[in-house]
Amino acid sequence: MAVVCPECDNPIVVDADEVEEGETVQCEECGIDLEVISVDPLELAAIDDAGYDDEDVTHTGDEEEE
């Protein structure tokens, strides 16, 4: 499955059957480290020095409505 890098919009091919939540993958185009935060659906989050960069987390729309 391909996901889009939140930093450079490059497609990143990740086999969802081969990764687990918490693993780190790297974008081959820009070199940013991304953590697998969900495998179903596949979601990646950019990691900064302090942990997640909240602005780059991809949400699926399952958020609670007010």
PDB file of C-alpha atoms in Angstrom:
ATOM      1  CA  MET A   1       0.000   0.000   0.000  1.00  0.00           C
ATOM      2  CA  ALA A   2       1.223   3.489  -0.765  1.00  0.00           C
ATOM      3  CA  VAL A   3       0.862   6.435   1.589  1.00  0.00           C
ATOM      4  CA  VAL A   4       1.928  10.023   0.990  1.00  0.00           C
ATOM      5  CA  CYS A   5       4.843  11.527   2.895  1.00  0.00           C
ATOM      6  CA  PRO A   6       3.532  14.430   5.008  1.00  0.00           C
ATOM      7  CA  GLU A   7       6.769  16.352   4.404  1.00  0.00           C
ATOM      8  CA  CYS A   8       7.353  16.096   0.638  1.00  0.00           C
ATOM      9  CA  ASP A   9       4.183  14.417  -0.732  1.00  0.00           C
ATOM     10  CA  ASN A  10       6.250  11.574  -2.176  1.00  0.00           C
ATOM     11  CA  PRO A  11       4.408   8.224  -2.291  1.00  0.00           C
ATOM     12  CA  ILE A  12       5.873   5.716   0.174  1.00  0.00           C
ATOM     13  CA  VAL A  13       5.159   2.038  -0.492  1.00  0.00           C
ATOM     14  CA  VAL A  14       4.637   0.157   2.770  1.00  0.00           C
ATOM     15  CA  ASP A  15       3.474  -3.454   3.026  1.00  0.00           C
ATOM     16  CA  ALA A  16       0.885  -3.274   5.823  1.00  0.00           C
ATOM     17  CA  ASP A  17       1.334  -7.015   6.447  1.00  0.00           C
ATOM     18  CA  GLU A  18       5.059  -6.516   7.088  1.00  0.00           C
ATOM     19  CA  VAL A  19       4.943  -3.589   9.561  1.00  0.00           C
ATOM     20  CA  GLU A  20       3.565  -3.203  13.067  1.00  0.00           C
ATOM     21  CA  GLU A  21       2.399  -0.163  15.003  1.00  0.00           C
ATOM     22  CA  GLY A  22       5.361   1.655  16.520  1.00  0.00           C
ATOM     23  CA  GLU A  23       7.823   0.731  13.765  1.00  0.00           C
ATOM     24  CA  THR A  24       9.692   3.495  11.958  1.00  0.00           C
ATOM     25  CA  VAL A  25       9.968   3.909   8.194  1.00  0.00           C
ATOM     26  CA  GLN A  26      11.916   6.530   6.290  1.00  0.00           C
ATOM     27  CA  CYS A  27      10.912   8.513   3.228  1.00  0.00           C
ATOM     28  CA  GLU A  28      13.433   7.777   0.488  1.00  0.00           C
ATOM     29  CA  GLU A  29      12.873  11.201  -1.094  1.00  0.00           C
ATOM     30  CA  CYS A  30      13.338  13.607   1.842  1.00  0.00           C
ATOM     31  CA  GLY A  31      14.748  11.290   4.537  1.00  0.00           C
ATOM     32  CA  ILE A  32      12.178  12.119   7.244  1.00  0.00           C
ATOM     33  CA  ASP A  33      11.489   9.406   9.827  1.00  0.00           C
ATOM     34  CA  LEU A  34       7.847   8.348  10.073  1.00  0.00           C
ATOM     35  CA  GLU A  35       6.280   6.133  12.724  1.00  0.00           C
ATOM     36  CA  VAL A  36       3.533   3.654  11.891  1.00  0.00           C
ATOM     37  CA  ILE A  37       0.668   4.775  14.133  1.00  0.00           C
ATOM     38  CA  SER A  38      -1.969   2.482  12.622  1.00  0.00           C
ATOM     39  CA  VAL A  39      -1.903  -0.504  10.283  1.00  0.00           C
ATOM     40  CA  ASP A  40      -5.650  -0.655   9.538  1.00  0.00           C
ATOM     41  CA  PRO A  41      -5.962   1.819   7.973  1.00  0.00           C
ATOM     42  CA  LEU A  42      -2.267   2.442   7.382  1.00  0.00           C
ATOM     43  CA  GLU A  43      -1.263   5.787   8.911  1.00  0.00           C
ATOM     44  CA  LEU A  44       2.170   7.342   9.384  1.00  0.00           C
ATOM     45  CA  ALA A  45       3.173  10.277  11.571  1.00  0.00           C
ATOM     46  CA  ALA A  46       6.278  12.419  11.277  1.00  0.00           C
ATOM     47  CA  ILE A  47       8.612  12.164  14.246  1.00  0.00           C
ATOM     48  CA  ASP A  48      10.437  15.258  15.467  1.00  0.00           C
ATOM     49  CA  ASP A  49      13.098  15.408  18.208  1.00  0.00           C
ATOM     50  CA  ALA A  50      10.455  15.589  20.940  1.00  0.00           C
ATOM     51  CA  GLY A  51       8.221  12.857  19.488  1.00  0.00           C
ATOM     52  CA  TYR A  52       5.257  13.297  17.174  1.00  0.00           C
ATOM     53  CA  ASP A  53       4.784  16.460  15.208  1.00  0.00           C
ATOM     54  CA  ASP A  54       1.042  16.908  15.818  1.00  0.00           C
ATOM     55  CA  GLU A  55       0.559  19.009  12.694  1.00  0.00           C
ATOM     56  CA  ASP A  56       1.653  16.138  10.442  1.00  0.00           C
ATOM     57  CA  VAL A  57      -0.551  13.392  11.887  1.00  0.00           C
ATOM     58  CA  THR A  58      -2.984  12.099   9.285  1.00  0.00           C
ATOM     59  CA  HIS A  59      -6.526  11.637  10.594  1.00  0.00           C
ATOM     60  CA  THR A  60      -9.145   9.386   8.986  1.00  0.00           C
ATOM     61  CA  GLY A  61     -12.269  11.348   9.897  1.00  0.00           C
ATOM     62  CA  ASP A  62     -13.246   9.057  12.781  1.00  0.00           C
ATOM     63  CA  GLU A  63     -12.970  11.966  15.182  1.00  0.00           C
ATOM     64  CA  GLU A  64     -15.834  12.718  17.553  1.00  0.00           C
ATOM     65  CA  GLU A  65     -18.179  15.494  16.590  1.00  0.00           C
ATOM     66  CA  GLU A  66     -19.053  18.212  19.090  1.00  0.00           C
TER      67      GLU A  66
END
